Short mmCIF file of C-alpha atoms in Angstrom, two decimals:
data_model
loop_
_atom_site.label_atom_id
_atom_site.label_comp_id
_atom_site.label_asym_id
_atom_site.label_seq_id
_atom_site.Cartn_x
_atom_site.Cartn_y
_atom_site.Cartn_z
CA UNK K 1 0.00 0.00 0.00
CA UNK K 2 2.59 2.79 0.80
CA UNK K 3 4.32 2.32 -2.83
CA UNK K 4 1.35 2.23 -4.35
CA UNK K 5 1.11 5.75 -2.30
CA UNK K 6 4.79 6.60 -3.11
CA UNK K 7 4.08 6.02 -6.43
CA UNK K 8 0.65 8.13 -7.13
CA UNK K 9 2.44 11.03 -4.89
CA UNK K 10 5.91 10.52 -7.05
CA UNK K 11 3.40 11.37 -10.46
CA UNK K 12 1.27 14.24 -8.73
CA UNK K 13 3.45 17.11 -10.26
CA UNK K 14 3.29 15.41 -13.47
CA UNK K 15 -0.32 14.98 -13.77
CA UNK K 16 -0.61 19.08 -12.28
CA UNK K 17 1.30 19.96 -15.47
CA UNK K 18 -0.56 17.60 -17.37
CA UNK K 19 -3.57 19.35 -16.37
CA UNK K 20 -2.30 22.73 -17.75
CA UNK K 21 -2.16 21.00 -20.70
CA UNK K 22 -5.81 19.87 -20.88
CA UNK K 23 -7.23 23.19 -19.93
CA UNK K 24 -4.56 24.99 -23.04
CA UNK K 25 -6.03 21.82 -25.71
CA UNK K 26 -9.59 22.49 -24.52
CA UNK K 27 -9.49 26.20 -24.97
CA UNK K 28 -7.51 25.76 -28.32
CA UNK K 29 -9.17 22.83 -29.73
CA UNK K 30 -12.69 22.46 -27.86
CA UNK K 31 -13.90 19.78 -25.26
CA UNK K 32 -12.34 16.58 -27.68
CA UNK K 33 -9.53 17.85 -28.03
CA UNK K 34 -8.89 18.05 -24.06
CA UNK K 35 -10.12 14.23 -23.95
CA UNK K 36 -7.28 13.61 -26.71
CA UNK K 37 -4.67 15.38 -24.73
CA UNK K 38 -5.94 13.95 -21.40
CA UNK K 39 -5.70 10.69 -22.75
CA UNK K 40 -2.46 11.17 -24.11
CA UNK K 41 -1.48 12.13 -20.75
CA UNK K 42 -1.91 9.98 -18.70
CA UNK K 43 -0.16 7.30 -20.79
CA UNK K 44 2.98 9.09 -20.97
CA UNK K 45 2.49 9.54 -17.56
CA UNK K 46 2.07 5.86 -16.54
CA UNK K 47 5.13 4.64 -19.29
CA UNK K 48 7.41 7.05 -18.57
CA UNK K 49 9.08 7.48 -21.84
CA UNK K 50 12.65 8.77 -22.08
CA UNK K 51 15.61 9.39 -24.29
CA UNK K 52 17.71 6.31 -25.38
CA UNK K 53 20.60 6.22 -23.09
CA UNK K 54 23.29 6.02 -25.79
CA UNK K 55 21.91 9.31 -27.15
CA UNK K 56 22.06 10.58 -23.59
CA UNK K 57 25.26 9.59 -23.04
CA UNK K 58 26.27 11.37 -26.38
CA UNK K 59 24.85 14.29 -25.58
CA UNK K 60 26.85 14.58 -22.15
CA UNK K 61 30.15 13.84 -23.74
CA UNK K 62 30.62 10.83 -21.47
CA UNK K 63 34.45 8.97 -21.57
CA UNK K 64 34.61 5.82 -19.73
CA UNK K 65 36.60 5.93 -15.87
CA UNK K 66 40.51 5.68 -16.10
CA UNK K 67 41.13 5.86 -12.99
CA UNK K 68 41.72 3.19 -11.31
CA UNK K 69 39.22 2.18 -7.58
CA UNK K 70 40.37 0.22 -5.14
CA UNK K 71 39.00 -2.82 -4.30
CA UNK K 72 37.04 -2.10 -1.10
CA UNK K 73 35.75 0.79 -3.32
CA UNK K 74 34.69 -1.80 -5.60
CA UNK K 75 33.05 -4.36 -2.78
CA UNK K 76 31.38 -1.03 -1.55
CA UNK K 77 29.52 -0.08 -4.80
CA UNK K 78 28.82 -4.00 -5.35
CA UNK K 79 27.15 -4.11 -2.11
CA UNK K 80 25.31 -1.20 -2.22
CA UNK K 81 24.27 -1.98 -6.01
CA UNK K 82 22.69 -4.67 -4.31
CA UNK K 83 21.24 -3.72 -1.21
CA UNK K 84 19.29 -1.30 -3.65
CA UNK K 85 17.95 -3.94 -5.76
CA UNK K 86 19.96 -3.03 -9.07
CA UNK K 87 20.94 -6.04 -11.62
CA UNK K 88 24.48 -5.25 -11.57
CA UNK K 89 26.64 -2.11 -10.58
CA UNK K 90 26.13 0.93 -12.22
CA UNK K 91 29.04 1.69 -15.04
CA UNK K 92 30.50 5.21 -14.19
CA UNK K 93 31.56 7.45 -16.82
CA UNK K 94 33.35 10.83 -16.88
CA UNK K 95 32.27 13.93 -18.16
CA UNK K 96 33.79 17.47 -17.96
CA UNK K 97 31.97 20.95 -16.34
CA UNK K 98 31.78 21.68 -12.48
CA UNK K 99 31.67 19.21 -10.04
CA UNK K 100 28.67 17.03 -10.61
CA UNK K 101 27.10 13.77 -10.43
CA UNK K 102 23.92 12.92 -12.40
CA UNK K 103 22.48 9.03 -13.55
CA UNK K 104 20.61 7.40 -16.82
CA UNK K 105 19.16 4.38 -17.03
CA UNK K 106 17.08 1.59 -14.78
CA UNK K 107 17.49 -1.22 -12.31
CA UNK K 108 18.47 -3.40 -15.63
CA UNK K 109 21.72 -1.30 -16.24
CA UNK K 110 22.52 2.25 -15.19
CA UNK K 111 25.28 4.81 -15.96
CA UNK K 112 26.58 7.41 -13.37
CA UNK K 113 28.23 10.30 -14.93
CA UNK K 114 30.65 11.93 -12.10
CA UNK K 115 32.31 15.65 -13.75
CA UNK K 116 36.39 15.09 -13.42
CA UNK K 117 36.37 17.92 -11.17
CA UNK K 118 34.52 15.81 -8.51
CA UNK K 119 36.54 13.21 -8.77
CA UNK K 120 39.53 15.21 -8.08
CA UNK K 121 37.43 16.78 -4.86
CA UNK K 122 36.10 13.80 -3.46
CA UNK K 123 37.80 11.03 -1.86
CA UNK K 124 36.59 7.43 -2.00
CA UNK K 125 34.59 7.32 0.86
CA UNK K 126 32.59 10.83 -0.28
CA UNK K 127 32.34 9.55 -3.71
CA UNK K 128 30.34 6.40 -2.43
CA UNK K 129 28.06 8.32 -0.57
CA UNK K 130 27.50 10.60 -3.77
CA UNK K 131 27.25 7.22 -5.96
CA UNK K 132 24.65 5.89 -3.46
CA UNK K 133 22.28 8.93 -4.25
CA UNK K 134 22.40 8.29 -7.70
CA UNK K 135 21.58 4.28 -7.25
CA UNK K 136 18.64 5.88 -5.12
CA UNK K 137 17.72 7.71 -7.75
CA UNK K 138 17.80 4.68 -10.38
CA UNK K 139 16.16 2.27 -7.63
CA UNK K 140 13.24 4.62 -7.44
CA UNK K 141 12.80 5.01 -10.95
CA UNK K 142 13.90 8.84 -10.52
CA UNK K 143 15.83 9.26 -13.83
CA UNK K 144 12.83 8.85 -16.13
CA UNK K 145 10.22 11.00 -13.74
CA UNK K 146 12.55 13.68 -13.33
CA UNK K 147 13.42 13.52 -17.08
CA UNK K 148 9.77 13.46 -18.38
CA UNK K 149 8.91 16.80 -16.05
CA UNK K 150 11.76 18.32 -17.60
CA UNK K 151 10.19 17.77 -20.72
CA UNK K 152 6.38 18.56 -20.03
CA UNK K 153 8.11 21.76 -18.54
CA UNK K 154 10.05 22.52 -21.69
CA UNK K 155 7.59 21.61 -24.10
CA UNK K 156 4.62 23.92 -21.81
CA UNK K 157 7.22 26.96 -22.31
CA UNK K 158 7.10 26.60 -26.12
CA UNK K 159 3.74 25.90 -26.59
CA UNK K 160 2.77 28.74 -24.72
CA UNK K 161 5.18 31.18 -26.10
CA UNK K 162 3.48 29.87 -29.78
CA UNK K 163 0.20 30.36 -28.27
CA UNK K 164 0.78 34.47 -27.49
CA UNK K 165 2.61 35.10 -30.71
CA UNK K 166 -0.05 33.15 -32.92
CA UNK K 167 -2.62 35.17 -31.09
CA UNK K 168 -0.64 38.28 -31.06
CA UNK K 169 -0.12 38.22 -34.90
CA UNK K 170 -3.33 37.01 -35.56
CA UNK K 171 -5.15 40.20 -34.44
CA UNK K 172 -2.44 42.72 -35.84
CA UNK K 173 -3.00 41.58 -39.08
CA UNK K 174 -7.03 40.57 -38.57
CA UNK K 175 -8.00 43.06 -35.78
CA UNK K 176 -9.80 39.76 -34.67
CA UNK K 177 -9.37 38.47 -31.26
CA UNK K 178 -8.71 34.26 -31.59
CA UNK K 179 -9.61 33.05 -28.09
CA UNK K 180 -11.18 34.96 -24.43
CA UNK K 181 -9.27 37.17 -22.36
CA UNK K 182 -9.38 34.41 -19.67
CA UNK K 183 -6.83 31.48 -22.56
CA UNK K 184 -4.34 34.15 -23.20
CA UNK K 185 -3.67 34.76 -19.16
CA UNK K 186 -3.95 31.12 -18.79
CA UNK K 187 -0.62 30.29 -21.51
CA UNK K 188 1.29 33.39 -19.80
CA UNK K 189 1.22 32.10 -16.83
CA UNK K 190 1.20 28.18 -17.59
CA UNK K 191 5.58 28.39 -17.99
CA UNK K 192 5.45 29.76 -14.30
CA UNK K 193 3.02 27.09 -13.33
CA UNK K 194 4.80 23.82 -14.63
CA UNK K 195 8.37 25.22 -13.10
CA UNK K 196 7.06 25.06 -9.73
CA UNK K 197 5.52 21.80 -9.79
CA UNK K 198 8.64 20.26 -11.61
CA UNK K 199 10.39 22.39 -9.06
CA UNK K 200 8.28 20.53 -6.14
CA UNK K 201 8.62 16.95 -8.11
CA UNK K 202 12.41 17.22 -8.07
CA UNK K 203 13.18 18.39 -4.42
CA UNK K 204 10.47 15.71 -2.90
CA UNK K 205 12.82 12.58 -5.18
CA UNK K 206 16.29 14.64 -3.71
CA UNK K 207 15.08 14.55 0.09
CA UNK K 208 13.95 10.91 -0.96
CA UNK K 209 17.05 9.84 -2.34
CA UNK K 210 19.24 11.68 0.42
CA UNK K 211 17.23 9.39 3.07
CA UNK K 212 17.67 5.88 0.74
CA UNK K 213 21.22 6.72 -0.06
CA UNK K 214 21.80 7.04 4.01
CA UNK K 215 20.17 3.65 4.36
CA UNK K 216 22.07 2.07 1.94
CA UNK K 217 25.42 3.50 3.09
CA UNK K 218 24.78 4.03 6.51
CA UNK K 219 27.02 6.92 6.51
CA UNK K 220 25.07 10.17 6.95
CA UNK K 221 28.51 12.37 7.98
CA UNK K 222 30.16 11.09 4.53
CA UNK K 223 27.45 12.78 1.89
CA UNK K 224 26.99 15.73 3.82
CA UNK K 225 30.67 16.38 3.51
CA UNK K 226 30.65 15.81 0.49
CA UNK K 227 27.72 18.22 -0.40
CA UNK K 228 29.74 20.94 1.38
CA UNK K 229 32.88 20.20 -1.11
CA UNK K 230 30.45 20.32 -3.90
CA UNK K 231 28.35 23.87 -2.76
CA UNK K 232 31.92 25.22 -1.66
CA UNK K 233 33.47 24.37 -5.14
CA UNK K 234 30.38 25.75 -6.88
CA UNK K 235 30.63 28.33 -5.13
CA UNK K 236 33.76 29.84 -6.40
CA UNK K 237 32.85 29.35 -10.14
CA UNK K 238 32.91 33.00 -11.60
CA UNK K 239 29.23 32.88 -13.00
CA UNK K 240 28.05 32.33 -9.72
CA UNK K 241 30.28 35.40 -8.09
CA UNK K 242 28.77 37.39 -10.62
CA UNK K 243 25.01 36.05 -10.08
CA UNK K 244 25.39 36.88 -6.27
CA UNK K 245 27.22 40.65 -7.26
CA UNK K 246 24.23 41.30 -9.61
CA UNK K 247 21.62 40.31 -6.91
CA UNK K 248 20.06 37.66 -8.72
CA UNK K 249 20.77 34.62 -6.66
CA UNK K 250 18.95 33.46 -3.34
CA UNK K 251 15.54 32.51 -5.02
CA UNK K 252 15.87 29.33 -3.12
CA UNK K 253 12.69 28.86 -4.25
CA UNK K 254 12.79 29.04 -8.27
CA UNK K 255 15.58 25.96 -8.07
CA UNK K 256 14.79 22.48 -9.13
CA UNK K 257 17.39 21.19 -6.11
CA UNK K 258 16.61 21.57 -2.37
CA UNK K 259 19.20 24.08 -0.72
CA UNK K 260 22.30 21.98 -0.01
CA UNK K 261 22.64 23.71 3.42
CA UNK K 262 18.64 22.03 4.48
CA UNK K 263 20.32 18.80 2.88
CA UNK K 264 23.19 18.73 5.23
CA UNK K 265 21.00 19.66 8.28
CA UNK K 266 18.59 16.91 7.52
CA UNK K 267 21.73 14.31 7.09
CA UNK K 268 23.40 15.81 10.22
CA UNK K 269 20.10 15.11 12.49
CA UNK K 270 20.07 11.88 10.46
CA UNK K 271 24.09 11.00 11.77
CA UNK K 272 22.75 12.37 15.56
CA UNK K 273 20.05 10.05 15.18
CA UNK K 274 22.53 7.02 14.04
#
């Protein structure tokens, strides 16, 4: 009963943006074609489709590890693989940019991509604990959710932009209004809409995969370190110095990840709990 619960409160966000997408067809296309979209949906919300992973691992640039793990490194991530029900260990590839770890893939086979620059910042025991929130990621069937709101966020923006210039156009060169007052509020403020509840979706499957990653390490203190190496790294990066000079960081509440610092505080009381 509670994954069945996990699982309908995992695909709430979705099926919020999905409903911004009924009420845009229904205004656009009448009562059918709402059904039509509705229908469409709800399928893509229940299969979950996603990018091919070779494509995705194209697109990121990903090389294949060179250097070299030690063995208990290796028993570690074997274990843990395990423990969180994957066939096999993940593969872990390299890619360049800040210091970052993201995954692709299922239970079947998964890929970690870990930036070089991590690597170089993290020791073994950090890494693990940064590996084990990706495998909770992959074990709750993260990637593809996450993915797929990107998406339905993405794809809301566009249509919505289309939307207000088609209707914008329309009566310059008509004079003829295409749809009520009432539709062309609804696709300005649709974009703003879908960001939040993708923004809610992926901090709820973070704090989630924080908590399983603790489980399956049992090592709260390592991947709260290591969160502090990665915000204090990030930090420094010159397009954030200039963000924060500018004014236009702190809107906590506009980014798709929880703040690290309420991450660390949650694994700290987690490691005074342990």
């Amino acid at each position: 009963m509670r994954a069945v619960w996990e699982w309908s409160l995992s695909r709430l966000p979705l099926a919020g943006m999905g409903g911004v997408w009924v009420i845009a067809a229904s205004a656009t296309f009448g009562v059918w074609g709402g059904v039509a979209v509705a229908m469409a949906v709800a399928l893509a919300i229940v299969a979950l489709p996603h990018l091919p992973e070779t494509m995705e691992l194209r697109i990121a640039h990903a090389r294949p590890l060179q250097r070299r793990m030690s063995e208990r490194f290796r028993t570690r991530l074997a274990e843990i693989s395990g423990a969180a029900g994957l066939a096999q260990s993940p593969e872990i590839r390299v890619i360049d940019g800040a210091p970052n770890a993201f995954s692709i893939g299922d239970r079947r086979h998964c890929v970690i991509l870990i930036s070089r620059s991590l690597l170089e910042l993290l020791s073994e025991r950090h890494l693990i604990a940064v590996i084990a929130h990706e495998v909770a990621h992959v074990a709750a069937g993260d990637v593809r959710l996450i993915r797929f709101g990107e998406a339905m966020s993405r794809v809301t923006f566009a249509a919505a932009v289309l939307g207000l210039l088609t209707g914008a156009v329309t009566y310059m060169v008509t004079g003829e209004q295409m749809a009520p007052d009432w539709v062309y509020w609804f696709l300005a403020l649709a974009p703003a809409a879908t960001s939040l509840l993708q923004t809610a979706l992926s901090r709820r499957r973070e704090y989630a995969a924080d908590a399983r990653s603790v489980r399956l390490t049992g090592d709260p203190g390592a991947l709260s370190q290591a969160l502090a190496r990665i915000q204090f790294a990030n930090g420094i990066h010159l397009k954030d110095t200039i963000e924060e000079f500018a004014g236009v960081r702190g809107r906590s509440w506009m980014r798709t990840h929880p703040p690290v610092p309420d991450r660390i505080d949650r694994l700290q009381r987690m490691a005074g709990r342990n």
